[in-house]
């Protein structure tokens, strides 16, 4: 059986495609244009018009490495008409060279096409890790090299070469032809007392692929004192917020100087964090500890439409040395000091059966509210007519959880259960609870016999 036309070679972006002109019989072969070592090569083969017969296809990658080694990798497949078959050619260690993909069909459609492939040598992912980013003279650099396969699994490859160079590029230490243990190679180097300062480098050669990691060797002074910023767990927009700033030396002796506080709201954005135009700043004297009170609603010109996270950036400057240390903390402002939550025992109620849910009253940090003076008003009912809902007042128990029990009407025309809760000056509608659906309009409910 012959094809209606000779195959046509077509290259699109990063794929190669082999197709004939339009006719009664056709074939298509799609495959990557790039070949990588240690990465399986997949090609998609599809045929049409073979009248139910399986198409015999052989894919072959041939070529010669730069060192003259001949490479040939082949795989055969039988492709049903009207379907796409994935053919995998297993690629192992592969050096740079000139390679060609050949596709040959023998029966019932006969074709033979080829196209050159591009070699990409990146077959491994290598990570170089150090125990810290900055070192002082005399410190010990501990590092490890992790070699991963293209499937991101630790791999045991051949030997690797590792070099460490100082800030001037001079070779400090070299490890030639060393082997990993389950994909990991670890070493340590002690830095001299008077090294070349700057960015040092660890480079790794894995089968001709180069990877590197830099770290800093510098003379630096550890902080002489510590700054802490204490804020309330939460606050409301109407509250005055007190920030407690502490500055102490390592043994607890207080720091004398000035503390400058910059306060601004934090924006939550999927893009770059915007800068608040007018942070509110205040500078005060400090001797170990100072309390600063803020009226954030007024000083930041905020509105209480939604919760806002407020950032406190604090810089303490020591009087005598003018040395500075800083720290940051934040507090979230809410419209109300408490929150109402509806805990459902089921996603839907069943007509003609009882339904129970729980109303939880807590502060914004999750602590239960106990209030023996104010009651919670719950308005609820079945159906969309909220004017027909009934209202019941509940006392707030010690755990802040109120049990709400309903008996759903058997008539399924009221298809939702609506609940509104009011506590002090806060009112909240919860998402409606739908009715369960049954084609026979019959339902069953199971309950524990004992608590």
CSV table of C-alpha atoms in Angstrom, one decimal:
chain,number,residue,atom,x,y,z
A,1,UNK,CA,0.0,0.0,0.0
A,2,UNK,CA,1.4,3.4,-1.0
A,3,UNK,CA,1.0,6.8,0.6
A,4,UNK,CA,-0.7,9.6,-1.3
A,5,UNK,CA,2.4,11.9,-1.1
A,6,UNK,CA,6.0,11.9,0.0
A,7,UNK,CA,6.6,13.1,3.6
A,8,UNK,CA,7.3,16.8,4.2
A,9,UNK,CA,9.8,18.1,6.8
A,10,UNK,CA,8.5,21.0,8.9
A,11,UNK,CA,10.2,22.8,11.8
A,12,UNK,CA,8.0,24.8,14.2
A,13,UNK,CA,9.5,26.6,17.2
A,14,UNK,CA,11.2,23.9,19.3
A,15,UNK,CA,9.6,20.9,17.7
A,16,UNK,CA,10.1,19.0,14.5
A,17,UNK,CA,7.2,17.6,12.5
A,18,UNK,CA,7.2,15.2,9.7
A,19,UNK,CA,3.9,15.3,7.6
A,20,UNK,CA,2.8,14.5,4.0
A,21,UNK,CA,0.6,16.6,1.8
A,22,UNK,CA,-3.2,16.2,2.2
A,23,UNK,CA,-4.5,12.9,0.9
A,24,UNK,CA,-6.2,9.6,1.8
A,25,UNK,CA,-3.3,8.5,4.0
A,26,UNK,CA,-1.2,10.7,6.3
A,27,UNK,CA,1.3,10.5,9.1
A,28,UNK,CA,2.7,13.0,11.6
A,29,UNK,CA,5.7,12.8,13.9
A,30,UNK,CA,6.3,15.5,16.5
A,31,UNK,CA,9.4,15.6,18.7
A,32,UNK,CA,11.6,18.1,20.5
A,33,UNK,CA,14.4,19.7,18.5
A,34,UNK,CA,16.8,19.5,21.5
A,35,UNK,CA,18.4,16.4,22.8
A,36,UNK,CA,19.9,16.3,26.4
A,37,UNK,CA,22.0,13.8,28.2
A,38,UNK,CA,20.3,11.6,30.8
A,39,UNK,CA,16.9,12.8,29.7
A,40,UNK,CA,14.5,10.5,27.8
A,41,UNK,CA,13.5,11.7,24.4
A,42,UNK,CA,9.8,11.5,23.5
A,43,UNK,CA,8.2,11.6,20.1
A,44,UNK,CA,4.5,11.7,19.2
A,45,UNK,CA,3.4,9.6,16.2
A,46,UNK,CA,0.0,9.7,14.6
A,47,UNK,CA,-1.4,8.1,11.4
A,48,UNK,CA,-4.6,8.3,9.4
A,49,UNK,CA,-6.2,6.2,6.7
A,50,UNK,CA,-4.6,2.8,7.4
A,51,UNK,CA,-8.0,1.0,7.3
A,52,UNK,CA,-7.6,-0.4,10.8
A,53,UNK,CA,-4.1,-1.7,10.4
A,54,UNK,CA,-1.4,-0.9,12.9
A,55,UNK,CA,1.4,1.3,11.5
A,56,UNK,CA,4.9,0.0,11.9
A,57,UNK,CA,7.2,2.9,12.9
A,58,UNK,CA,10.9,3.0,13.9
A,59,UNK,CA,12.5,6.1,15.4
A,60,UNK,CA,16.2,6.4,15.5
A,61,UNK,CA,18.7,9.0,16.9
A,62,UNK,CA,22.1,8.7,15.2
A,63,UNK,CA,25.2,10.8,15.3
A,64,UNK,CA,28.9,11.2,16.2
A,65,UNK,CA,30.3,12.8,19.3
A,66,UNK,CA,33.2,15.3,19.1
A,67,UNK,CA,35.5,12.6,20.2
A,68,UNK,CA,34.5,10.4,17.2
A,69,UNK,CA,32.3,8.0,19.1
A,70,UNK,CA,29.4,6.7,17.0
A,71,UNK,CA,25.9,6.9,18.7
A,72,UNK,CA,22.7,5.0,17.6
A,73,UNK,CA,19.5,4.8,19.7
A,74,UNK,CA,16.4,3.2,18.2
A,75,UNK,CA,12.9,2.3,19.3
A,76,UNK,CA,10.0,0.7,17.4
A,77,UNK,CA,6.2,1.1,17.9
A,78,UNK,CA,2.9,0.0,16.3
A,79,UNK,CA,0.5,3.0,16.0
A,80,UNK,CA,-3.3,2.5,15.7
A,81,UNK,CA,-5.0,4.7,13.1
A,82,UNK,CA,-6.6,7.8,14.5
A,83,UNK,CA,-4.6,7.7,17.7
A,84,UNK,CA,-1.3,9.4,18.9
A,85,UNK,CA,1.4,7.1,20.2
A,86,UNK,CA,4.2,8.4,22.4
A,87,UNK,CA,7.6,6.7,21.6
A,88,UNK,CA,10.3,7.0,24.2
A,89,UNK,CA,14.0,6.8,23.3
A,90,UNK,CA,16.2,6.3,26.4
A,91,UNK,CA,19.1,8.7,26.5
A,92,UNK,CA,22.0,8.0,28.9
A,93,UNK,CA,25.4,9.7,29.1
A,94,UNK,CA,25.8,11.7,25.9
A,95,UNK,CA,28.6,14.0,24.9
A,96,UNK,CA,28.4,17.0,22.6
A,97,UNK,CA,28.2,16.1,18.9
A,98,UNK,CA,26.1,16.2,15.7
A,99,UNK,CA,22.8,14.2,16.0
A,100,UNK,CA,19.9,13.4,13.7
A,101,UNK,CA,16.4,12.1,14.3
A,102,UNK,CA,15.2,9.6,11.7
A,103,UNK,CA,11.6,8.4,11.4
A,104,UNK,CA,10.8,5.4,9.2
A,105,UNK,CA,7.4,3.8,8.5
A,106,UNK,CA,7.4,0.3,6.9
A,107,UNK,CA,3.8,-0.8,6.8
A,108,UNK,CA,1.1,0.0,5.7
A,109,UNK,CA,2.4,3.6,5.1
A,110,UNK,CA,5.9,3.7,3.9
A,111,UNK,CA,8.0,6.8,4.6
A,112,UNK,CA,11.4,7.9,5.8
A,113,UNK,CA,12.3,11.3,7.1
A,114,UNK,CA,15.1,12.9,9.1
A,115,UNK,CA,16.0,16.2,10.7
A,116,UNK,CA,19.1,17.5,12.6
A,117,UNK,CA,18.8,17.9,16.4
A,118,UNK,CA,20.4,20.5,18.7
A,119,UNK,CA,22.5,19.3,21.6
A,120,UNK,CA,22.0,20.8,25.0
A,121,UNK,CA,24.6,19.6,27.6
A,122,UNK,CA,22.6,20.5,30.7
A,123,UNK,CA,21.7,17.1,32.1
A,124,UNK,CA,22.2,17.7,35.8
A,125,UNK,CA,21.1,20.3,38.4
A,126,UNK,CA,23.8,21.1,40.9
A,127,UNK,CA,23.4,23.0,44.1
A,128,UNK,CA,26.2,24.3,46.2
A,129,UNK,CA,25.3,25.2,49.8
A,130,UNK,CA,27.3,26.9,52.5
A,131,UNK,CA,26.5,26.9,56.2
A,132,UNK,CA,26.2,30.7,56.2
A,133,UNK,CA,26.5,33.6,53.7
A,134,UNK,CA,29.2,35.7,55.4
A,135,UNK,CA,32.4,34.6,57.1
A,136,UNK,CA,35.0,36.4,59.1
A,137,UNK,CA,38.8,35.7,59.0
A,138,UNK,CA,39.6,32.6,60.9
A,139,UNK,CA,36.1,31.0,60.4
A,140,UNK,CA,35.6,27.6,58.8
A,141,UNK,CA,33.6,27.3,55.6
A,142,UNK,CA,31.5,24.2,55.6
A,143,UNK,CA,29.9,23.5,52.2
A,144,UNK,CA,28.3,20.7,50.3
A,145,UNK,CA,27.5,19.9,46.6
A,146,UNK,CA,24.2,18.2,45.7
A,147,UNK,CA,24.0,16.6,42.3
A,148,UNK,CA,20.5,16.0,41.0
A,149,UNK,CA,19.3,14.1,37.9
A,150,UNK,CA,17.0,15.8,35.4
A,151,UNK,CA,14.1,14.3,37.4
A,152,UNK,CA,15.5,16.2,40.5
A,153,UNK,CA,16.6,13.1,42.3
A,154,UNK,CA,20.0,12.7,43.9
A,155,UNK,CA,22.2,10.9,41.4
A,156,UNK,CA,25.5,9.1,41.6
A,157,UNK,CA,27.5,10.2,38.6
A,158,UNK,CA,31.2,10.0,37.8
A,159,UNK,CA,33.8,12.1,39.5
A,160,UNK,CA,33.4,15.8,39.9
A,161,UNK,CA,36.0,18.6,40.2
A,162,UNK,CA,35.6,21.3,42.9
A,163,UNK,CA,37.6,24.5,43.3
A,164,UNK,CA,37.5,27.4,45.9
A,165,UNK,CA,38.9,30.8,44.9
A,166,UNK,CA,39.3,33.9,47.1
A,167,UNK,CA,38.2,37.5,46.5
A,168,UNK,CA,41.1,38.1,44.0
A,169,UNK,CA,40.4,35.0,42.0
A,170,UNK,CA,43.4,33.0,43.3
A,171,UNK,CA,43.0,29.3,43.9
A,172,UNK,CA,42.6,28.5,47.6
A,173,UNK,CA,41.8,24.8,47.5
A,174,UNK,CA,41.1,22.2,44.8
A,175,UNK,CA,39.4,18.8,45.0
A,176,UNK,CA,40.0,16.8,41.7
A,177,UNK,CA,38.1,13.7,40.6
A,178,UNK,CA,36.2,13.3,43.9
A,179,UNK,CA,33.0,11.2,44.1
A,180,UNK,CA,29.6,12.0,45.7
A,181,UNK,CA,27.8,9.8,48.3
A,182,UNK,CA,24.2,9.4,47.1
A,183,UNK,CA,24.6,12.6,45.1
A,184,UNK,CA,26.2,14.6,47.9
A,185,UNK,CA,29.8,15.8,48.4
A,186,UNK,CA,30.7,17.7,51.6
A,187,UNK,CA,33.9,19.5,52.6
A,188,UNK,CA,35.2,22.3,54.9
A,189,UNK,CA,38.0,24.9,54.6
A,190,UNK,CA,39.4,27.1,57.4
A,191,UNK,CA,40.0,30.7,56.4
A,192,UNK,CA,43.3,32.2,57.4
A,193,UNK,CA,43.6,35.1,59.9
A,194,UNK,CA,44.5,37.5,57.1
A,195,UNK,CA,42.7,36.4,54.0
A,196,UNK,CA,41.8,38.3,50.8
A,197,UNK,CA,38.4,39.9,51.6
A,198,UNK,CA,35.5,40.0,49.2
A,199,UNK,CA,33.4,37.6,47.3
A,200,UNK,CA,34.9,34.1,47.4
A,201,UNK,CA,33.7,31.4,44.9
A,202,UNK,CA,33.1,27.6,44.9
A,203,UNK,CA,33.0,26.2,41.4
A,204,UNK,CA,31.9,22.6,40.5
A,205,UNK,CA,32.6,20.8,37.2
A,206,UNK,CA,30.2,17.9,36.5
A,207,UNK,CA,30.9,16.1,33.2
A,208,UNK,CA,31.8,19.4,31.6
A,209,UNK,CA,28.9,21.4,33.1
A,210,UNK,CA,30.0,24.4,35.3
A,211,UNK,CA,28.2,25.5,38.5
A,212,UNK,CA,29.3,28.0,41.1
A,213,UNK,CA,28.4,29.6,44.4
A,214,UNK,CA,29.7,32.8,45.9
A,215,UNK,CA,30.0,33.8,49.6
A,216,UNK,CA,31.4,36.9,51.4
A,217,UNK,CA,34.5,37.0,53.5
A,218,UNK,CA,34.6,40.3,55.4
A,219,UNK,CA,35.6,42.0,58.6
A,220,UNK,CA,32.4,42.8,60.4
A,221,UNK,CA,31.4,43.7,63.9
A,222,UNK,CA,28.6,41.9,65.7
A,223,UNK,CA,25.7,44.0,66.9
A,224,UNK,CA,26.6,45.6,70.3
A,225,UNK,CA,23.0,45.8,71.5
A,226,UNK,CA,19.6,44.4,70.7
A,227,UNK,CA,16.4,46.2,69.8
A,228,UNK,CA,12.9,44.7,70.5
A,229,UNK,CA,9.5,46.1,69.5
A,230,UNK,CA,6.5,44.8,71.5
A,231,UNK,CA,3.0,45.4,70.2
A,232,UNK,CA,-0.5,44.2,71.2
A,233,UNK,CA,-1.7,41.0,69.5
A,234,UNK,CA,-4.4,43.0,67.8
A,235,UNK,CA,-6.2,46.3,68.1
A,236,UNK,CA,-9.3,48.1,66.7
A,237,UNK,CA,-9.2,51.3,64.7
A,238,UNK,CA,-10.6,53.2,67.7
A,239,UNK,CA,-7.9,51.9,70.1
A,240,UNK,CA,-4.8,53.7,71.0
A,241,UNK,CA,-1.9,51.4,70.3
A,242,UNK,CA,1.2,51.4,72.6
A,243,UNK,CA,4.5,50.3,71.2
A,244,UNK,CA,7.1,49.2,73.8
A,245,UNK,CA,10.6,49.6,72.6
A,246,UNK,CA,13.5,47.9,74.5
A,247,UNK,CA,17.2,48.4,73.8
A,248,UNK,CA,19.8,46.5,75.9
A,249,UNK,CA,23.3,45.4,75.7
A,250,UNK,CA,24.0,41.6,75.8
A,251,UNK,CA,24.3,41.5,79.6
A,252,UNK,CA,21.1,43.4,80.1
A,253,UNK,CA,22.5,46.9,80.6
A,254,UNK,CA,20.1,49.6,79.1
A,255,UNK,CA,21.1,51.5,76.0
A,256,UNK,CA,20.8,55.3,76.3
A,257,UNK,CA,20.0,57.2,73.1
A,258,UNK,CA,17.1,58.1,70.8
A,259,UNK,CA,14.5,55.8,69.2
A,260,UNK,CA,12.9,56.8,65.9
A,261,UNK,CA,9.6,55.0,65.0
A,262,UNK,CA,8.2,55.0,61.4
A,263,UNK,CA,4.6,53.8,61.2
A,264,UNK,CA,2.8,52.9,58.0
A,265,UNK,CA,0.1,50.5,56.7
A,266,UNK,CA,1.2,47.5,54.7
A,267,UNK,CA,-0.3,47.0,51.3
A,268,UNK,CA,-1.2,43.5,50.2
A,269,UNK,CA,-0.6,43.3,46.4
A,270,UNK,CA,0.2,40.7,43.9
A,271,UNK,CA,2.7,43.1,42.3
A,272,UNK,CA,5.7,45.0,43.8
A,273,UNK,CA,5.1,46.2,47.3
A,274,UNK,CA,4.1,49.9,47.0
A,275,UNK,CA,5.7,52.5,49.3
A,276,UNK,CA,3.5,54.4,51.7
A,277,UNK,CA,3.9,58.1,50.9
A,278,UNK,CA,3.6,59.5,54.3
A,279,UNK,CA,4.8,57.2,57.2
A,280,UNK,CA,4.2,58.8,60.6
A,281,UNK,CA,7.5,59.3,62.4
A,282,UNK,CA,8.1,60.0,66.1
A,283,UNK,CA,11.5,60.3,67.9
A,284,UNK,CA,11.9,59.9,71.6
A,285,UNK,CA,14.6,59.5,74.2
A,286,UNK,CA,15.3,56.0,75.4
A,287,UNK,CA,17.1,54.5,78.4
A,288,UNK,CA,16.6,50.8,78.0
A,289,UNK,CA,12.8,51.0,77.5
A,290,UNK,CA,10.2,53.4,76.4
A,291,UNK,CA,6.5,53.3,75.7
A,292,UNK,CA,5.0,55.3,72.8
A,293,UNK,CA,1.3,55.7,72.3
A,294,UNK,CA,-0.2,56.1,68.8
A,295,UNK,CA,-3.7,57.1,67.6
A,296,UNK,CA,-3.3,55.3,64.3
A,297,UNK,CA,-6.7,56.1,62.9
A,298,UNK,CA,-5.9,59.8,63.1
A,299,UNK,CA,-2.2,59.9,62.5
A,300,UNK,CA,-2.3,57.7,59.4
A,301,UNK,CA,-5.7,59.0,58.1
A,302,UNK,CA,-7.1,55.5,57.9
A,303,UNK,CA,-10.7,54.3,57.2
A,304,UNK,CA,-12.1,51.2,59.0
A,305,UNK,CA,-13.5,49.7,55.8
A,306,UNK,CA,-11.3,46.6,56.1
A,307,UNK,CA,-8.5,45.0,58.2
A,308,UNK,CA,-5.2,46.7,57.9
A,309,UNK,CA,-1.7,45.5,58.9
A,310,UNK,CA,0.4,48.4,60.4
A,311,UNK,CA,4.2,48.2,60.3
A,312,UNK,CA,6.4,49.7,63.0
A,313,UNK,CA,10.0,50.3,61.9
A,314,UNK,CA,12.2,51.3,64.9
A,315,UNK,CA,15.8,52.6,64.8
A,316,UNK,CA,17.7,53.1,68.1
A,317,UNK,CA,20.8,55.3,68.0
A,318,UNK,CA,23.3,55.1,70.8
A,319,UNK,CA,24.3,58.5,72.3
A,320,UNK,CA,28.1,58.1,72.6
A,321,UNK,CA,29.0,56.0,69.6
A,322,UNK,CA,26.2,57.0,67.2
A,323,UNK,CA,25.9,53.3,66.4
A,324,UNK,CA,22.4,52.2,65.2
A,325,UNK,CA,20.4,49.1,65.5
A,326,UNK,CA,16.9,48.5,64.1
A,327,UNK,CA,14.0,46.1,64.3
A,328,UNK,CA,10.4,45.8,62.8
A,329,UNK,CA,7.1,44.5,64.1
A,330,UNK,CA,3.5,44.8,63.0
A,331,UNK,CA,-0.1,44.8,64.4
A,332,UNK,CA,-3.4,44.2,62.6
A,333,UNK,CA,-6.2,46.7,63.1
A,334,UNK,CA,-9.8,45.4,63.0
A,335,UNK,CA,-13.2,47.2,62.9
A,336,UNK,CA,-14.4,45.1,65.9
A,337,UNK,CA,-12.6,43.6,68.8
A,338,UNK,CA,-14.5,40.4,68.4
A,339,UNK,CA,-15.6,38.2,65.5
A,340,UNK,CA,-18.7,35.9,64.8
A,341,UNK,CA,-18.2,32.5,63.1
A,342,UNK,CA,-20.8,30.0,62.1
A,343,UNK,CA,-19.7,26.4,62.5
A,344,UNK,CA,-21.8,24.0,60.3
A,345,UNK,CA,-22.3,20.4,61.1
A,346,UNK,CA,-23.2,19.7,57.5
A,347,UNK,CA,-23.0,21.4,54.1
A,348,UNK,CA,-26.7,21.1,53.6
A,349,UNK,CA,-29.8,20.5,55.7
A,350,UNK,CA,-32.3,17.7,55.0
A,351,UNK,CA,-36.0,18.5,54.6
A,352,UNK,CA,-38.2,17.2,57.5
A,353,UNK,CA,-35.2,16.6,59.7
A,354,UNK,CA,-33.3,18.5,62.5
A,355,UNK,CA,-30.2,20.6,61.6
A,356,UNK,CA,-27.7,21.9,64.1
A,357,UNK,CA,-25.0,24.5,63.8
A,358,UNK,CA,-22.9,26.6,66.3
A,359,UNK,CA,-22.3,30.3,66.6
A,360,UNK,CA,-18.8,31.1,68.0
A,361,UNK,CA,-18.1,34.5,69.5
A,362,UNK,CA,-14.4,35.2,70.1
A,363,UNK,CA,-11.9,38.0,70.1
A,364,UNK,CA,-9.7,38.6,67.0
A,365,UNK,CA,-7.0,36.4,68.4
A,366,UNK,CA,-9.4,33.4,68.9
A,367,UNK,CA,-10.0,33.7,72.7
A,368,UNK,CA,-13.6,33.0,73.6
A,369,UNK,CA,-15.9,35.9,74.7
A,370,UNK,CA,-17.8,35.6,78.0
A,371,UNK,CA,-20.4,38.4,78.4
A,372,UNK,CA,-23.1,38.1,81.0
A,373,UNK,CA,-24.5,41.6,80.2
A,374,UNK,CA,-25.1,41.6,76.4
A,375,UNK,CA,-27.0,39.0,74.5
A,376,UNK,CA,-26.6,37.7,71.0
A,377,UNK,CA,-29.6,38.1,68.7
A,378,UNK,CA,-30.0,35.5,66.0
A,379,UNK,CA,-32.4,36.0,63.1
A,380,UNK,CA,-33.0,32.8,61.1
A,381,UNK,CA,-35.5,31.1,58.8
A,382,UNK,CA,-36.0,28.9,55.8
A,383,UNK,CA,-36.5,30.4,52.3
A,384,UNK,CA,-35.5,33.7,50.7
A,385,UNK,CA,-38.1,35.9,52.4
A,386,UNK,CA,-36.0,37.4,55.3
A,387,UNK,CA,-39.0,39.4,56.6
A,388,UNK,CA,-40.6,36.1,57.7
A,389,UNK,CA,-37.5,35.1,59.7
A,390,UNK,CA,-37.9,34.8,63.5
A,391,UNK,CA,-35.5,36.3,66.1
A,392,UNK,CA,-34.2,34.7,69.3
A,393,UNK,CA,-31.9,36.2,71.9
A,394,UNK,CA,-29.2,34.0,73.4
A,395,UNK,CA,-26.9,34.5,76.5
A,396,UNK,CA,-23.2,34.2,75.8
A,397,UNK,CA,-21.8,31.1,77.6
A,398,UNK,CA,-18.3,30.9,79.1
A,399,UNK,CA,-16.8,29.1,76.0
A,400,UNK,CA,-18.4,31.6,73.7
A,401,UNK,CA,-20.2,28.9,71.6
A,402,UNK,CA,-24.0,29.0,71.2
A,403,UNK,CA,-25.9,25.9,69.9
A,404,UNK,CA,-28.4,26.7,67.2
A,405,UNK,CA,-31.0,24.0,66.5
A,406,UNK,CA,-33.5,24.0,63.6
A,407,UNK,CA,-36.1,21.7,62.2
A,408,UNK,CA,-36.3,21.9,58.5
A,409,UNK,CA,-39.8,21.8,56.9
A,410,UNK,CA,-40.6,18.8,54.8
A,411,UNK,CA,-41.8,21.0,52.0
A,412,UNK,CA,-38.7,21.4,49.9
A,413,UNK,CA,-39.8,24.7,48.3
A,414,UNK,CA,-37.8,26.6,51.0
A,415,UNK,CA,-34.4,25.7,49.6
A,416,UNK,CA,-32.1,27.6,51.9
A,417,UNK,CA,-31.5,28.3,55.6
A,418,UNK,CA,-30.5,31.9,56.3
A,419,UNK,CA,-28.9,33.1,59.6
A,420,UNK,CA,-28.0,36.6,60.8
A,421,UNK,CA,-26.3,37.2,64.1
A,422,UNK,CA,-26.1,40.6,66.0
A,423,UNK,CA,-23.8,41.2,69.0
A,424,UNK,CA,-23.4,44.6,70.5
A,425,UNK,CA,-22.7,46.9,67.5
A,426,UNK,CA,-21.8,44.2,65.1
A,427,UNK,CA,-24.2,42.5,62.6
A,428,UNK,CA,-23.3,39.7,60.3
A,429,UNK,CA,-25.1,37.6,57.7
A,430,UNK,CA,-23.6,34.2,57.1
A,431,UNK,CA,-23.6,32.3,53.9
A,432,UNK,CA,-26.8,30.4,53.4
A,433,UNK,CA,-27.1,26.7,54.0
A,434,UNK,CA,-28.7,24.9,51.0
A,435,UNK,CA,-31.2,22.1,51.1
A,436,UNK,CA,-30.1,18.6,50.3
A,437,UNK,CA,-31.3,17.2,47.0
A,438,UNK,CA,-32.9,13.8,46.5
A,439,UNK,CA,-34.7,12.5,43.4
A,440,UNK,CA,-37.2,10.7,45.6
A,441,UNK,CA,-37.4,13.5,48.1
A,442,UNK,CA,-36.6,11.0,50.9
A,443,UNK,CA,-33.7,11.4,53.3
A,444,UNK,CA,-31.9,9.6,56.0
A,445,UNK,CA,-30.0,10.9,59.0
A,446,UNK,CA,-27.7,9.2,61.5
A,447,UNK,CA,-26.9,10.5,65.0
A,448,UNK,CA,-24.7,9.2,67.8
A,449,UNK,CA,-26.7,7.3,70.5
A,450,UNK,CA,-24.3,8.6,73.2
A,451,UNK,CA,-22.3,11.8,73.5
